[in-house]
Amino acid sequence: MTKKVIVITGASSGIGLATAEWLAAKGHIVYGIARSKVVAKGVNAIQANVTDYEQLKLAYKEIFDIEGKIDVLINNAGMGIAGSVEATSLEDAHYLFNVNLMGVFYSVKAALPYMHKTAHPKIINLGSVAGRFSIPFQAFYSSSKAAVESLSDALDIELRPFGFQVCTVLPGDIKTGFTQNRRKNKDESSRYKRRVIRSLKVMENDEQNGIDVAFAGKVIGKLVLRRRMPLHKVIGFKYQVFLWLNKWLPSRFVHWIIDKLYGFSNLKAQRGDDSYAIKQ
Ligand SMILES: NC(=O)c1ccc[n+]([C@@H]2O[C@H](COP(=O)([O-])OP(=O)(O)OC[C@H]3O[C@@H](n4cnc5c(N)ncnc54)[C@H](OP(=O)(O)O)[C@@H]3O)[C@@H](O)[C@H]2O)c1
């Protein structure tokens, strides 16, 4: 077996860690990147922040100097914010896009010079089912993941002539620390408060009863080892059905279903208190 050199961002926990452990157990050379130190058997840890392009450039140079190649790049680092669009702080919205979208761009840009020197390189970016279904009170998260998928699709066309394969992985709800790490609007507008609380409750419950993270790691690990990767890979049969229905059902009807799923229909919109908006 030829050992692949695989770099995974966001490998200190959740899906990234599970993927790193699965691939290391198969005997591949795995480098895990995160702000905290990645602790996993057989995984080489590099501390870097995906919002810092210079740190990523140094990290990928170091890996290339040691290994002489980078076969696979998995851009997995990500985070979520929750709350109404109106009450989201400019700082939180910028931060989320810096991590989830610009982090992927920086990582790809920093790794490509080395990956061009490798035969049959692969890039896997973590999108989300939430990038296809815009989730209420997760608007920035959903839009960042839609943007990641769009970036990946364009990258695939740009890089295919050089022998690259690019895949977007779209997980459904996976049980990880993502739920606890999600930032919530500190100062939510009273107009939305009841619906935000209701939707967060549904969301957190779905995530914490979601797919086992080891399964997600194995699905991504197997993509790395496949000869040909699909352009998009949805994790979870239920979510494959949702996305198939989403393609064919009228958009208004899909919104009606989302409304039902989050239990909004029996909550009247509140007029709220304008002092919040005035304070901004
Ligand atoms: N869990 C789900 O239901 C689900 C569903 C769809 C998509 N996803 C996507 O899957 C990916 C992994 O999520 P997860 O569920 O495994 O979440 P998680 O357990 O919270 O893991 C997130 C990882 O990203 C790293 N990270 C966060 N910000 C970073 C930064 N600025 N620089 C470097 N690393 C950073 C974290 O490490 P440090 O904190 O140590 O930096 C951690 O290793 C994310 O892109 C997420 O959007 C998750």
Tab-separated table of C-alpha atoms and ligand atoms in Angstrom:
chain	number	residue	atom	x	y	z
A	1	MET	CA	0.000	0.000	0.000
A	2	THR	CA	1.304	3.460	-0.871
A	3	LYS	CA	0.872	5.636	2.163
A	4	LYS	CA	-1.034	8.831	1.453
A	5	VAL	CA	-0.131	12.111	3.117
A	6	ILE	CA	-3.401	13.565	4.367
A	7	VAL	CA	-3.958	16.963	5.976
A	8	ILE	CA	-7.157	17.558	7.947
A	9	THR	CA	-8.137	20.936	9.379
A	10	GLY	CA	-10.291	20.960	12.511
A	11	ALA	CA	-8.928	17.580	13.575
A	12	SER	CA	-8.954	18.187	17.332
A	13	SER	CA	-12.568	17.034	17.759
A	14	GLY	CA	-15.737	15.771	16.092
A	15	ILE	CA	-15.778	14.775	12.415
A	16	GLY	CA	-12.173	15.876	11.761
A	17	LEU	CA	-10.845	13.821	14.668
A	18	ALA	CA	-12.908	10.744	13.698
A	19	THR	CA	-11.651	10.988	10.079
A	20	ALA	CA	-8.032	11.457	11.224
A	21	GLU	CA	-8.239	8.436	13.537
A	22	TRP	CA	-9.834	6.237	10.839
A	23	LEU	CA	-7.204	7.127	8.235
A	24	ALA	CA	-4.272	6.838	10.684
A	25	ALA	CA	-5.546	3.381	11.719
A	26	LYS	CA	-5.398	2.383	8.026
A	27	GLY	CA	-1.680	3.235	8.063
A	28	HIS	CA	-1.720	6.596	6.257
A	29	ILE	CA	0.343	9.638	7.247
A	30	VAL	CA	-2.113	12.061	8.792
A	31	TYR	CA	-1.525	15.661	9.857
A	32	GLY	CA	-4.225	17.218	12.036
A	33	ILE	CA	-4.541	20.998	12.205
A	34	ALA	CA	-6.466	22.952	14.841
A	35	ARG	CA	-5.976	25.862	17.194
A	36	SER	CA	-5.661	23.418	20.100
A	37	LYS	CA	-3.240	20.475	19.972
A	38	VAL	CA	-4.664	17.452	18.159
A	39	VAL	CA	-4.349	14.409	20.388
A	40	ALA	CA	-4.988	11.202	18.451
A	41	LYS	CA	-3.034	7.983	17.988
A	42	GLY	CA	-0.862	8.103	14.878
A	43	VAL	CA	-1.851	11.679	13.982
A	44	ASN	CA	0.803	14.420	13.670
A	45	ALA	CA	-0.421	17.607	15.320
A	46	ILE	CA	0.142	21.108	13.969
A	47	GLN	CA	-1.375	24.086	15.740
A	48	ALA	CA	-2.729	26.706	13.338
A	49	ASN	CA	-5.756	28.906	12.912
A	50	VAL	CA	-7.481	28.572	9.529
A	51	THR	CA	-8.231	32.298	9.568
A	52	ASP	CA	-4.471	32.973	9.448
A	53	TYR	CA	-3.106	32.410	5.923
A	54	GLU	CA	0.545	32.827	7.016
A	55	GLN	CA	0.178	30.093	9.653
A	56	LEU	CA	-1.308	27.720	7.065
A	57	LYS	CA	1.484	28.500	4.567
A	58	LEU	CA	4.092	27.616	7.223
A	59	ALA	CA	2.197	24.440	8.206
A	60	TYR	CA	1.912	23.108	4.636
A	61	LYS	CA	5.541	23.972	3.867
A	62	GLU	CA	6.603	22.048	6.971
A	63	ILE	CA	4.523	19.004	5.910
A	64	PHE	CA	5.875	19.108	2.346
A	65	ASP	CA	9.491	19.488	3.579
A	66	ILE	CA	9.072	16.384	5.764
A	67	GLU	CA	6.939	14.166	3.503
A	68	GLY	CA	7.769	15.420	-0.015
A	69	LYS	CA	4.077	15.479	-0.995
A	70	ILE	CA	0.514	16.333	0.093
A	71	ASP	CA	-1.960	13.876	-1.443
A	72	VAL	CA	-5.178	14.874	0.265
A	73	LEU	CA	-6.464	18.065	1.889
A	74	ILE	CA	-9.620	17.863	3.998
A	75	ASN	CA	-10.993	21.298	4.890
A	76	ASN	CA	-13.166	20.426	7.848
A	77	ALA	CA	-12.644	23.224	10.421
A	78	GLY	CA	-15.883	25.073	10.988
A	79	MET	CA	-18.220	26.636	13.513
A	80	GLY	CA	-21.794	27.875	13.824
A	81	ILE	CA	-23.660	30.921	15.026
A	82	ALA	CA	-27.364	31.080	15.796
A	83	GLY	CA	-30.024	33.737	16.099
A	84	SER	CA	-31.977	36.108	13.907
A	85	VAL	CA	-30.191	37.882	11.053
A	86	GLU	CA	-31.362	41.210	12.476
A	87	ALA	CA	-29.742	40.649	15.868
A	88	THR	CA	-26.491	39.071	14.638
A	89	SER	CA	-23.484	41.216	15.465
A	90	LEU	CA	-21.275	42.288	12.561
A	91	GLU	CA	-18.351	40.731	14.410
A	92	ASP	CA	-19.961	37.257	14.689
A	93	ALA	CA	-21.060	37.241	11.038
A	94	HIS	CA	-17.552	38.225	9.854
A	95	TYR	CA	-15.939	35.669	12.158
A	96	LEU	CA	-18.149	32.832	10.899
A	97	PHE	CA	-17.374	33.619	7.261
A	98	ASN	CA	-13.671	33.944	8.112
A	99	VAL	CA	-13.578	30.444	9.570
A	100	ASN	CA	-16.071	28.574	7.359
A	101	LEU	CA	-15.411	30.137	3.957
A	102	MET	CA	-12.177	32.157	3.995
A	103	GLY	CA	-10.574	29.363	6.061
A	104	VAL	CA	-11.237	26.948	3.183
A	105	PHE	CA	-9.908	29.452	0.636
A	106	TYR	CA	-6.723	30.160	2.659
A	107	SER	CA	-6.129	26.458	3.189
A	108	VAL	CA	-6.589	25.575	-0.494
A	109	LYS	CA	-4.435	28.520	-1.621
A	110	ALA	CA	-1.658	27.592	0.818
A	111	ALA	CA	-1.693	23.877	-0.100
A	112	LEU	CA	-2.091	24.041	-3.895
A	113	PRO	CA	1.555	24.830	-4.764
A	114	TYR	CA	2.529	21.558	-3.049
A	115	MET	CA	-0.451	19.535	-4.258
A	116	HIS	CA	0.325	20.422	-7.896
A	117	LYS	CA	3.546	18.416	-7.415
A	118	THR	CA	1.564	15.328	-6.340
A	119	ALA	CA	0.008	12.682	-8.589
A	120	HIS	CA	-3.828	12.407	-8.324
A	121	PRO	CA	-4.408	14.887	-5.480
A	122	LYS	CA	-7.769	15.184	-3.731
A	123	ILE	CA	-9.494	18.040	-1.920
A	124	ILE	CA	-12.500	17.387	0.327
A	125	ASN	CA	-14.418	20.360	1.712
A	126	LEU	CA	-17.029	20.125	4.449
A	127	GLY	CA	-20.269	21.719	3.383
A	128	SER	CA	-23.572	20.833	5.035
A	129	VAL	CA	-27.112	19.778	4.255
A	130	ALA	CA	-27.878	23.186	5.844
A	131	GLY	CA	-26.163	24.786	2.840
A	132	ARG	CA	-28.867	23.365	0.573
A	133	PHE	CA	-31.791	23.994	2.982
A	134	SER	CA	-31.545	27.470	4.432
A	135	ILE	CA	-32.204	26.947	8.136
A	136	PRO	CA	-34.051	29.735	9.987
A	137	PHE	CA	-31.929	31.430	12.660
A	138	GLN	CA	-28.845	29.753	11.151
A	139	ALA	CA	-28.803	32.023	8.120
A	140	PHE	CA	-25.098	32.829	8.219
A	141	TYR	CA	-24.122	29.215	8.808
A	142	SER	CA	-26.333	28.027	5.938
A	143	SER	CA	-25.036	30.703	3.590
A	144	SER	CA	-21.386	29.998	4.486
A	145	LYS	CA	-21.890	26.303	3.701
A	146	ALA	CA	-23.694	27.094	0.421
A	147	ALA	CA	-20.691	29.258	-0.450
A	148	VAL	CA	-18.255	26.436	0.407
A	149	GLU	CA	-20.127	24.108	-1.958
A	150	SER	CA	-20.096	26.718	-4.694
A	151	LEU	CA	-16.358	27.312	-4.195
A	152	SER	CA	-15.721	23.547	-4.338
A	153	ASP	CA	-17.724	23.083	-7.530
A	154	ALA	CA	-15.740	25.827	-9.261
A	155	LEU	CA	-12.455	24.426	-7.913
A	156	ASP	CA	-13.300	21.018	-9.330
A	157	ILE	CA	-13.633	22.466	-12.831
A	158	GLU	CA	-10.517	24.630	-12.462
A	159	LEU	CA	-8.334	21.823	-11.106
A	160	ARG	CA	-9.612	18.758	-12.975
A	161	PRO	CA	-7.242	19.304	-15.963
A	162	PHE	CA	-4.330	18.929	-13.508
A	163	GLY	CA	-5.591	15.549	-12.254
A	164	PHE	CA	-7.288	16.851	-9.075
A	165	GLN	CA	-10.573	15.601	-7.695
A	166	VAL	CA	-12.660	17.881	-5.478
A	167	CYS	CA	-15.598	16.712	-3.378
A	168	THR	CA	-17.988	18.528	-1.038
A	169	VAL	CA	-19.162	16.393	1.869
A	170	LEU	CA	-22.635	17.347	3.082
A	171	PRO	CA	-23.273	15.884	6.521
A	172	GLY	CA	-26.722	15.836	8.077
A	173	ASP	CA	-26.894	16.036	11.878
A	174	ILE	CA	-23.840	14.421	13.441
A	175	LYS	CA	-23.387	14.144	17.188
A	176	THR	CA	-20.290	16.257	17.993
A	177	GLY	CA	-19.193	19.181	20.126
A	178	PHE	CA	-20.418	21.492	17.346
A	179	THR	CA	-23.654	22.009	19.320
A	180	GLN	CA	-21.804	23.280	22.428
A	181	ASN	CA	-19.359	25.331	20.351
A	182	ARG	CA	-22.104	27.238	18.502
A	183	ARG	CA	-22.163	30.966	19.316
A	184	LYS	CA	-25.621	32.377	20.066
A	185	ASN	CA	-26.692	35.993	19.637
A	186	LYS	CA	-26.012	37.697	22.960
A	187	ASP	CA	-28.704	40.277	22.528
A	188	GLU	CA	-31.574	38.635	20.663
A	189	SER	CA	-34.457	40.850	19.583
A	190	SER	CA	-37.698	40.157	21.452
A	191	ARG	CA	-39.441	39.979	18.056
A	192	TYR	CA	-37.792	36.619	17.397
A	193	LYS	CA	-36.976	35.315	20.845
A	194	ARG	CA	-39.636	32.573	21.102
A	195	ARG	CA	-38.958	31.248	17.606
A	196	VAL	CA	-35.178	31.367	18.150
A	197	ILE	CA	-35.518	29.403	21.386
A	198	ARG	CA	-37.846	26.881	19.703
A	199	SER	CA	-35.636	26.386	16.653
A	200	LEU	CA	-32.461	26.056	18.739
A	201	LYS	CA	-34.126	23.425	20.879
A	202	VAL	CA	-35.140	21.399	17.797
A	203	MET	CA	-31.713	21.867	16.206
A	204	GLU	CA	-29.725	20.897	19.295
A	205	ASN	CA	-31.936	17.888	19.881
A	206	ASP	CA	-31.495	16.740	16.251
A	207	GLU	CA	-27.704	17.148	16.501
A	208	GLN	CA	-27.334	15.397	19.821
A	209	ASN	CA	-29.457	12.493	18.555
A	210	GLY	CA	-27.677	12.593	15.220
A	211	ILE	CA	-25.452	10.176	13.345
A	212	ASP	CA	-22.507	8.674	15.228
A	213	VAL	CA	-19.354	10.687	14.506
A	214	ALA	CA	-17.283	7.534	13.900
A	215	PHE	CA	-19.605	6.693	10.981
A	216	ALA	CA	-19.044	10.154	9.471
A	217	GLY	CA	-15.258	9.718	9.860
A	218	LYS	CA	-15.427	6.375	8.088
A	219	VAL	CA	-17.497	7.780	5.185
A	220	ILE	CA	-14.955	10.581	4.634
A	221	GLY	CA	-12.021	8.191	5.116
A	222	LYS	CA	-13.435	5.869	2.452
A	223	LEU	CA	-13.768	8.811	0.028
A	224	VAL	CA	-10.051	9.455	0.474
A	225	LEU	CA	-9.240	5.856	-0.462
A	226	ARG	CA	-11.660	5.601	-3.429
A	227	ARG	CA	-10.211	5.805	-6.921
A	228	ARG	CA	-12.905	8.262	-7.998
A	229	MET	CA	-14.774	10.560	-5.618
A	230	PRO	CA	-18.258	11.894	-6.338
A	231	LEU	CA	-18.618	15.665	-6.606
A	232	HIS	CA	-20.975	15.712	-3.606
A	233	LYS	CA	-21.379	13.179	-0.822
A	234	VAL	CA	-24.339	13.444	1.570
A	235	ILE	CA	-23.891	11.681	4.914
A	236	GLY	CA	-27.108	10.045	6.177
A	237	PHE	CA	-29.866	8.333	4.196
A	238	LYS	CA	-32.609	10.560	5.678
A	239	TYR	CA	-30.756	13.630	4.417
A	240	GLN	CA	-30.267	12.126	0.964
A	241	VAL	CA	-34.070	11.794	0.772
A	242	PHE	CA	-34.569	15.394	2.026
A	243	LEU	CA	-32.214	16.758	-0.620
A	244	TRP	CA	-33.857	14.722	-3.356
A	245	LEU	CA	-37.292	16.060	-2.320
A	246	ASN	CA	-35.907	19.595	-2.086
A	247	LYS	CA	-34.884	19.358	-5.735
A	248	TRP	CA	-38.383	18.541	-6.954
A	249	LEU	CA	-40.809	20.202	-4.517
A	250	PRO	CA	-41.859	23.861	-4.951
A	251	SER	CA	-39.722	26.149	-2.750
A	252	ARG	CA	-42.745	27.594	-0.891
A	253	PHE	CA	-43.817	24.080	0.032
A	254	VAL	CA	-40.297	23.308	1.305
A	255	HIS	CA	-40.478	26.452	3.485
A	256	TRP	CA	-43.849	25.287	4.823
A	257	ILE	CA	-42.278	21.928	5.774
A	258	ILE	CA	-39.329	23.654	7.502
A	259	ASP	CA	-41.814	25.805	9.403
A	260	LYS	CA	-43.583	22.640	10.571
A	261	LEU	CA	-40.315	20.855	11.407
A	262	TYR	CA	-39.243	23.710	13.676
A	263	GLY	CA	-42.713	23.984	15.212
A	264	PHE	CA	-43.163	27.646	14.282
A	265	SER	CA	-46.689	27.362	12.937
A	266	ASN	CA	-48.317	27.490	16.375
A	267	LEU	CA	-46.162	30.403	17.498
A	268	LYS	CA	-47.551	33.787	16.506
A	269	ALA	CA	-44.922	36.271	15.298
A	270	GLN	CA	-44.339	38.754	18.089
A	271	ARG	CA	-44.483	42.458	17.435
A	272	GLY	CA	-41.625	42.788	19.890
A	273	ASP	CA	-40.062	45.802	21.326
A	274	ASP	CA	-38.391	48.291	19.044
A	275	SER	CA	-35.914	49.425	21.658
A	276	TYR	CA	-33.649	46.567	20.524
A	277	ALA	CA	-33.528	47.769	16.915
A	278	ILE	CA	-33.098	51.382	18.012
A	279	LYS	CA	-30.142	50.441	20.251
A	280	GLN	CA	-28.199	48.983	17.266
B	1	LIG	N1	-21.924	18.175	13.487
B	1	LIG	C1	-22.809	18.347	12.513
B	1	LIG	O1	-24.001	18.032	12.670
B	1	LIG	C2	-22.367	18.924	11.199
B	1	LIG	C3	-23.303	18.932	10.152
B	1	LIG	C4	-22.934	19.454	8.921
B	1	LIG	C5	-21.654	19.966	8.730
B	1	LIG	N2	-20.766	19.951	9.759
B	1	LIG	C6	-19.420	20.528	9.507
B	1	LIG	O2	-18.424	19.594	9.843
B	1	LIG	C7	-17.236	20.279	10.240
B	1	LIG	C8	-16.749	19.718	11.561
B	1	LIG	O3	-17.713	19.993	12.558
B	1	LIG	P1	-17.876	19.124	13.883
B	1	LIG	O4	-19.290	18.780	14.001
B	1	LIG	O5	-16.860	18.066	13.931
B	1	LIG	O6	-17.580	20.276	14.970
B	1	LIG	P2	-16.580	20.367	16.205
B	1	LIG	O7	-16.590	19.100	16.988
B	1	LIG	O8	-16.937	21.644	16.894
B	1	LIG	O9	-15.132	20.500	15.517
B	1	LIG	C9	-14.737	21.676	14.872
B	1	LIG	C10	-13.243	21.595	14.611
B	1	LIG	O10	-12.843	22.783	13.926
B	1	LIG	C11	-11.730	23.340	14.595
B	1	LIG	N3	-11.721	24.786	14.420
B	1	LIG	C12	-12.720	25.676	14.699
B	1	LIG	N4	-12.313	26.918	14.409
B	1	LIG	C13	-11.051	26.811	13.927
B	1	LIG	C14	-10.089	27.753	13.467
B	1	LIG	N5	-10.344	29.067	13.441
B	1	LIG	N6	-8.889	27.297	13.047
B	1	LIG	C15	-8.592	25.976	13.084
B	1	LIG	N7	-9.452	25.037	13.511
B	1	LIG	C16	-10.662	25.467	13.937
B	1	LIG	C17	-11.901	22.934	16.060
B	1	LIG	O11	-10.659	22.881	16.743
B	1	LIG	P3	-10.094	24.037	17.708
B	1	LIG	O12	-11.240	24.588	18.464
B	1	LIG	O13	-9.085	23.319	18.547
B	1	LIG	O14	-9.447	25.028	16.806
B	1	LIG	C18	-12.416	21.505	15.874
B	1	LIG	O15	-11.336	20.621	15.693
B	1	LIG	C19	-17.596	21.759	10.288
B	1	LIG	O16	-17.168	22.393	9.098
B	1	LIG	C20	-19.117	21.742	10.369
B	1	LIG	O17	-19.684	22.910	9.841
B	1	LIG	C21	-21.087	19.458	10.992
